[in-house]
């Protein structure tokens, strides 16, 4: 079984649109949307949810008001200002609480307990292009890296169970913890970029991240014709770093029209764009077949 993760140094480069197109072209695959903080692959693939699972991560302080004597000692020791006392009433802010547990140690009547925090949900679904594992992290919740690992693990389990030989991961943008969780152990990272100064800078960072974890990266330049000078800079940079550019896609309003209709560009249909993406997918497939 091979694993490919599509990432980008910044948001808005077209990463998910490209991933959805690969999903429409690839055979015998499982899809994993690991951009759990802002999942949107489902908008193009329209998954029918088969299973829903709770995701718990980290701990939160819970107050038992019946036991609490309102002594205020927990307020004094909470360094995150998550506990307050007004009108002789103790209140814990679950968003501000970092789960350190000091309040439980200091409480003389054990009125505060630490409980595992419900952060979100993850799903196993069917799409017209194959099985898909995806998730939704709650507002202001943390542990997105742990949720990414949960999504990837279950995608691999489905691939093993159904004898599917490929997992396509839609990774999050940037270089943070969820990105690391989405690329570790994969066979190929496809970095989607665009010819803007910020995207070029972020591309360098994300390629360095992939190489740090000893993962082979390739680059796809989206909207390459909006600034040919910057596109040339990307090409020269990749040539100097011995990184393959698997393809270039022009700016085209057809992508927006397809997204409005909730379709991949492959399903929407556009001869030139479909042919370009097919060639890109063939280049990527050839790399993982080596």
Short mmCIF file of C-alpha atoms in Angstrom, two decimals:
data_model
loop_
_atom_site.label_atom_id
_atom_site.label_comp_id
_atom_site.label_asym_id
_atom_site.label_seq_id
_atom_site.Cartn_x
_atom_site.Cartn_y
_atom_site.Cartn_z
CA UNK A 1 0.00 0.00 0.00
CA UNK A 2 1.27 3.45 -1.00
CA UNK A 3 0.42 6.76 0.65
CA UNK A 4 0.44 10.21 -0.98
CA UNK A 5 -0.14 13.47 0.88
CA UNK A 6 -1.05 16.69 -0.90
CA UNK A 7 0.03 19.76 1.08
CA UNK A 8 0.74 23.45 0.59
CA UNK A 9 2.81 26.02 2.41
CA UNK A 10 -0.18 28.36 2.62
CA UNK A 11 -3.94 28.19 2.24
CA UNK A 12 -5.70 29.03 -1.00
CA UNK A 13 -3.28 27.45 -3.45
CA UNK A 14 -5.85 24.92 -4.74
CA UNK A 15 -4.64 21.95 -2.72
CA UNK A 16 -8.08 20.44 -2.06
CA UNK A 17 -9.24 20.97 -5.64
CA UNK A 18 -6.18 19.05 -6.82
CA UNK A 19 -6.69 16.29 -4.25
CA UNK A 20 -10.31 15.86 -5.33
CA UNK A 21 -9.18 15.59 -8.95
CA UNK A 22 -6.68 12.90 -8.02
CA UNK A 23 -9.48 11.09 -6.18
CA UNK A 24 -11.51 11.05 -9.39
CA UNK A 25 -8.60 9.64 -11.40
CA UNK A 26 -6.96 7.12 -9.07
CA UNK A 27 -8.01 3.49 -8.81
CA UNK A 28 -8.31 1.26 -5.73
CA UNK A 29 -7.80 4.03 -3.16
CA UNK A 30 -8.99 5.39 0.15
CA UNK A 31 -9.33 9.12 0.69
CA UNK A 32 -8.37 10.87 3.91
CA UNK A 33 -9.19 14.53 4.60
CA UNK A 34 -6.61 15.51 7.20
CA UNK A 35 -7.23 19.24 7.10
CA UNK A 36 -9.31 18.73 10.23
CA UNK A 37 -9.28 22.38 11.34
CA UNK A 38 -10.97 23.48 8.12
CA UNK A 39 -12.10 20.33 6.30
CA UNK A 40 -13.59 20.96 2.86
CA UNK A 41 -12.88 17.91 0.68
CA UNK A 42 -16.43 16.78 1.45
CA UNK A 43 -17.78 19.79 -0.48
CA UNK A 44 -16.52 18.23 -3.72
CA UNK A 45 -16.87 14.52 -2.95
CA UNK A 46 -20.22 14.58 -1.07
CA UNK A 47 -19.58 11.66 1.30
CA UNK A 48 -22.45 9.56 2.61
CA UNK A 49 -21.55 9.00 6.26
CA UNK A 50 -21.60 5.36 7.38
CA UNK A 51 -20.00 5.70 10.81
CA UNK A 52 -19.59 8.58 13.26
CA UNK A 53 -17.06 8.42 16.10
CA UNK A 54 -16.28 10.80 18.94
CA UNK A 55 -12.80 12.24 19.17
CA UNK A 56 -11.45 12.97 22.63
CA UNK A 57 -8.15 14.62 23.37
CA UNK A 58 -6.63 16.41 26.32
CA UNK A 59 -8.19 17.00 29.72
CA UNK A 60 -10.50 19.68 31.08
CA UNK A 61 -11.25 20.66 34.67
CA UNK A 62 -14.83 19.99 35.76
CA UNK A 63 -16.29 21.59 38.90
CA UNK A 64 -18.67 19.77 41.22
CA UNK A 65 -20.66 22.70 42.60
CA UNK A 66 -22.20 20.56 45.34
CA UNK A 67 -18.78 19.85 46.85
CA UNK A 68 -17.23 23.28 46.21
CA UNK A 69 -16.82 25.50 49.29
CA UNK A 70 -15.84 28.55 47.20
CA UNK A 71 -12.55 28.89 49.07
CA UNK A 72 -10.90 30.42 45.99
CA UNK A 73 -7.61 28.54 46.22
CA UNK A 74 -8.05 27.20 42.69
CA UNK A 75 -8.43 30.76 41.41
CA UNK A 76 -5.11 31.69 42.98
CA UNK A 77 -3.12 28.85 41.41
CA UNK A 78 -4.63 28.81 37.89
CA UNK A 79 -1.95 30.42 35.72
CA UNK A 80 -4.22 30.44 32.67
CA UNK A 81 -6.97 32.54 34.32
CA UNK A 82 -9.45 29.79 33.47
CA UNK A 83 -11.02 29.87 36.95
CA UNK A 84 -12.81 32.92 38.29
CA UNK A 85 -14.82 33.78 41.37
CA UNK A 86 -17.73 36.20 41.25
CA UNK A 87 -20.28 36.75 43.98
CA UNK A 88 -18.73 33.90 45.93
CA UNK A 89 -19.24 31.49 43.01
CA UNK A 90 -16.43 29.55 41.30
CA UNK A 91 -16.61 29.24 37.50
CA UNK A 92 -14.31 27.35 35.12
CA UNK A 93 -13.94 28.53 31.52
CA UNK A 94 -13.53 25.32 29.43
CA UNK A 95 -11.94 27.22 26.53
CA UNK A 96 -9.26 28.86 28.68
CA UNK A 97 -8.54 25.65 30.64
CA UNK A 98 -5.31 24.01 29.47
CA UNK A 99 -5.86 20.79 31.43
CA UNK A 100 -2.76 21.11 33.64
CA UNK A 101 -4.59 19.68 36.68
CA UNK A 102 -3.08 21.98 39.34
CA UNK A 103 -6.55 22.97 40.53
CA UNK A 104 -7.41 19.34 41.29
CA UNK A 105 -4.30 19.04 43.46
CA UNK A 106 -4.93 22.23 45.41
CA UNK A 107 -8.67 21.77 46.05
CA UNK A 108 -9.11 20.77 49.73
CA UNK A 109 -12.46 19.03 49.12
CA UNK A 110 -11.74 17.39 45.73
CA UNK A 111 -14.47 19.43 44.07
CA UNK A 112 -12.55 19.62 40.78
CA UNK A 113 -11.87 16.59 38.61
CA UNK A 114 -10.11 16.22 35.28
CA UNK A 115 -12.16 14.66 32.49
CA UNK A 116 -11.21 13.76 28.93
CA UNK A 117 -12.30 16.49 26.55
CA UNK A 118 -14.66 15.85 23.63
CA UNK A 119 -12.90 17.73 20.81
CA UNK A 120 -14.81 16.70 17.71
CA UNK A 121 -15.87 13.79 15.53
CA UNK A 122 -14.42 11.64 12.77
CA UNK A 123 -16.32 9.78 10.08
CA UNK A 124 -16.11 6.84 7.71
CA UNK A 125 -18.03 7.54 4.52
CA UNK A 126 -18.65 6.39 0.98
CA UNK A 127 -18.18 8.64 -2.04
CA UNK A 128 -18.62 8.07 -5.76
CA UNK A 129 -14.82 7.92 -5.93
CA UNK A 130 -14.28 5.45 -3.09
CA UNK A 131 -14.24 5.25 0.72
CA UNK A 132 -13.28 8.35 2.66
CA UNK A 133 -12.24 9.08 6.24
CA UNK A 134 -12.69 12.65 7.41
CA UNK A 135 -13.21 14.63 10.58
CA UNK A 136 -14.41 17.85 12.16
CA UNK A 137 -12.54 19.46 15.02
CA UNK A 138 -14.59 21.55 17.43
CA UNK A 139 -14.33 25.33 17.58
CA UNK A 140 -11.24 26.50 19.52
CA UNK A 141 -10.26 22.88 20.21
CA UNK A 142 -6.72 21.55 20.15
CA UNK A 143 -5.06 18.18 19.46
CA UNK A 144 -5.57 18.50 15.69
CA UNK A 145 -2.39 16.46 15.14
CA UNK A 146 -3.83 13.59 17.15
CA UNK A 147 -7.06 13.74 15.14
CA UNK A 148 -5.07 13.70 11.88
CA UNK A 149 -3.32 10.53 13.08
CA UNK A 150 -6.72 8.99 13.88
CA UNK A 151 -8.01 9.75 10.39
CA UNK A 152 -4.90 8.36 8.71
CA UNK A 153 -4.85 5.21 10.82
CA UNK A 154 -8.44 4.38 9.95
CA UNK A 155 -7.85 5.09 6.27
CA UNK A 156 -5.02 2.57 6.31
CA UNK A 157 -7.19 0.03 8.10
CA UNK A 158 -9.85 0.36 5.40
CA UNK A 159 -7.23 0.00 2.68
CA UNK A 160 -5.93 -3.20 4.30
CA UNK A 161 -9.41 -4.60 4.84
CA UNK A 162 -10.62 -3.89 1.29
CA UNK A 163 -7.27 -4.72 -0.39
CA UNK A 164 -6.87 -1.20 -1.73
CA UNK A 165 -3.34 -0.20 -2.68
CA UNK A 166 -3.40 3.59 -2.27
CA UNK A 167 -4.26 6.21 0.36
CA UNK A 168 -4.61 9.80 -0.87
CA UNK A 169 -4.35 12.34 1.95
CA UNK A 170 -5.54 15.92 1.72
CA UNK A 171 -3.20 17.55 4.20
CA UNK A 172 -3.50 20.88 5.99
CA UNK A 173 -1.54 23.98 4.92
CA UNK A 174 1.55 25.25 6.72
CA UNK A 175 4.27 23.38 8.61
CA UNK A 176 2.69 22.81 12.03
CA UNK A 177 1.79 19.72 14.04
CA UNK A 178 -1.19 18.60 11.88
CA UNK A 179 0.99 18.84 8.76
CA UNK A 180 3.68 16.72 10.38
CA UNK A 181 1.04 14.16 11.38
CA UNK A 182 -0.26 14.08 7.79
CA UNK A 183 3.10 13.42 6.09
CA UNK A 184 5.06 11.14 8.44
CA UNK A 185 5.53 7.73 6.91
CA UNK A 186 4.03 8.54 3.50
CA UNK A 187 5.68 7.57 0.22
CA UNK A 188 5.35 10.92 -1.57
CA UNK A 189 4.47 14.50 -0.71
CA UNK A 190 2.97 16.67 -3.44
CA UNK A 191 3.40 20.35 -2.60
CA UNK A 192 0.93 22.62 -4.40
CA UNK A 193 2.11 26.18 -4.84
CA UNK A 194 1.31 29.30 -6.85
CA UNK A 195 3.60 31.99 -8.29
CA UNK A 196 3.26 34.60 -5.54
CA UNK A 197 6.06 35.78 -3.26
CA UNK A 198 4.38 34.48 -0.09
CA UNK A 199 3.65 31.10 -1.69
CA UNK A 200 7.26 30.73 -2.84
CA UNK A 201 8.55 31.43 0.66
CA UNK A 202 6.08 28.99 2.19
CA UNK A 203 6.93 26.37 -0.45
CA UNK A 204 10.56 26.41 0.63
CA UNK A 205 9.53 25.84 4.25
CA UNK A 206 7.20 22.96 3.47
CA UNK A 207 9.78 21.27 1.24
CA UNK A 208 12.35 21.57 4.03
CA UNK A 209 9.82 19.96 6.37
CA UNK A 210 9.31 17.01 4.02
CA UNK A 211 13.03 16.50 3.63
CA UNK A 212 13.55 16.74 7.39
CA UNK A 213 11.33 13.66 7.72
CA UNK A 214 13.13 12.03 4.78
CA UNK A 215 10.04 12.07 2.55
CA UNK A 216 10.37 12.58 -1.17
CA UNK A 217 8.63 15.80 -2.33
CA UNK A 218 7.39 16.84 -5.76
CA UNK A 219 5.92 20.22 -6.72
CA UNK A 220 2.81 21.22 -8.65
CA UNK A 221 2.48 24.85 -9.75
CA UNK A 222 -1.14 26.00 -9.83
CA UNK A 223 -2.22 29.22 -11.65
CA UNK A 224 1.27 29.29 -13.12
CA UNK A 225 0.39 31.92 -15.73
CA UNK A 226 -0.63 34.69 -13.31
CA UNK A 227 3.06 35.58 -12.87
CA UNK A 228 5.45 33.86 -15.27
CA UNK A 229 8.47 35.50 -13.68
CA UNK A 230 7.70 33.94 -10.30
CA UNK A 231 6.89 30.64 -11.97
CA UNK A 232 10.38 30.69 -13.46
CA UNK A 233 11.81 31.36 -9.99
CA UNK A 234 10.02 28.28 -8.65
CA UNK A 235 11.28 26.18 -11.55
CA UNK A 236 14.87 27.31 -11.01
CA UNK A 237 14.62 26.70 -7.27
CA UNK A 238 13.29 23.17 -7.78
CA UNK A 239 15.95 22.44 -10.39
CA UNK A 240 18.64 23.54 -7.98
CA UNK A 241 17.19 21.38 -5.22
CA UNK A 242 16.70 18.39 -7.56
CA UNK A 243 12.93 18.42 -6.96
CA UNK A 244 10.64 17.32 -9.77
CA UNK A 245 7.85 19.62 -10.93
CA UNK A 246 5.11 17.18 -11.86
CA UNK A 247 3.05 19.75 -13.72
CA UNK A 248 1.70 23.25 -14.15
CA UNK A 249 -1.96 24.27 -14.23
CA UNK A 250 -3.14 27.61 -15.70
CA UNK A 251 -5.54 30.00 -14.01
CA UNK A 252 -9.04 29.20 -15.24
CA UNK A 253 -12.48 30.26 -14.01
CA UNK A 254 -13.72 26.74 -14.80
CA UNK A 255 -12.34 25.59 -11.45
CA UNK A 256 -14.58 28.09 -9.67
CA UNK A 257 -17.60 27.04 -11.74
CA UNK A 258 -16.94 23.41 -10.86
CA UNK A 259 -16.62 24.21 -7.15
CA UNK A 260 -19.89 26.16 -7.21
CA UNK A 261 -21.58 23.04 -8.57
CA UNK A 262 -19.81 20.87 -5.99
CA UNK A 263 -17.87 18.88 -8.58
CA UNK A 264 -14.26 17.96 -9.20
CA UNK A 265 -12.82 19.40 -12.40
CA UNK A 266 -12.68 15.83 -13.73
CA UNK A 267 -16.41 15.32 -13.18
CA UNK A 268 -17.24 18.82 -14.42
CA UNK A 269 -15.31 18.30 -17.61
CA UNK A 270 -12.89 20.62 -19.40
CA UNK A 271 -10.76 18.86 -22.03
CA UNK A 272 -7.55 20.87 -21.59
CA UNK A 273 -7.64 20.97 -17.77
CA UNK A 274 -8.62 17.32 -17.48
CA UNK A 275 -5.76 16.31 -19.78
CA UNK A 276 -3.28 18.40 -17.78
CA UNK A 277 -4.35 16.88 -14.46
CA UNK A 278 -4.32 13.38 -15.96
CA UNK A 279 -0.71 13.96 -17.04
CA UNK A 280 0.17 15.24 -13.57
CA UNK A 281 -1.43 12.21 -11.94
CA UNK A 282 0.47 9.91 -14.28
CA UNK A 283 3.73 11.62 -13.29
CA UNK A 284 2.92 11.14 -9.61
CA UNK A 285 1.84 7.53 -10.14
CA UNK A 286 5.09 6.82 -11.95
CA UNK A 287 7.07 8.15 -8.96
CA UNK A 288 5.33 5.89 -6.44
CA UNK A 289 5.63 2.87 -8.71
CA UNK A 290 9.42 3.05 -8.56
#
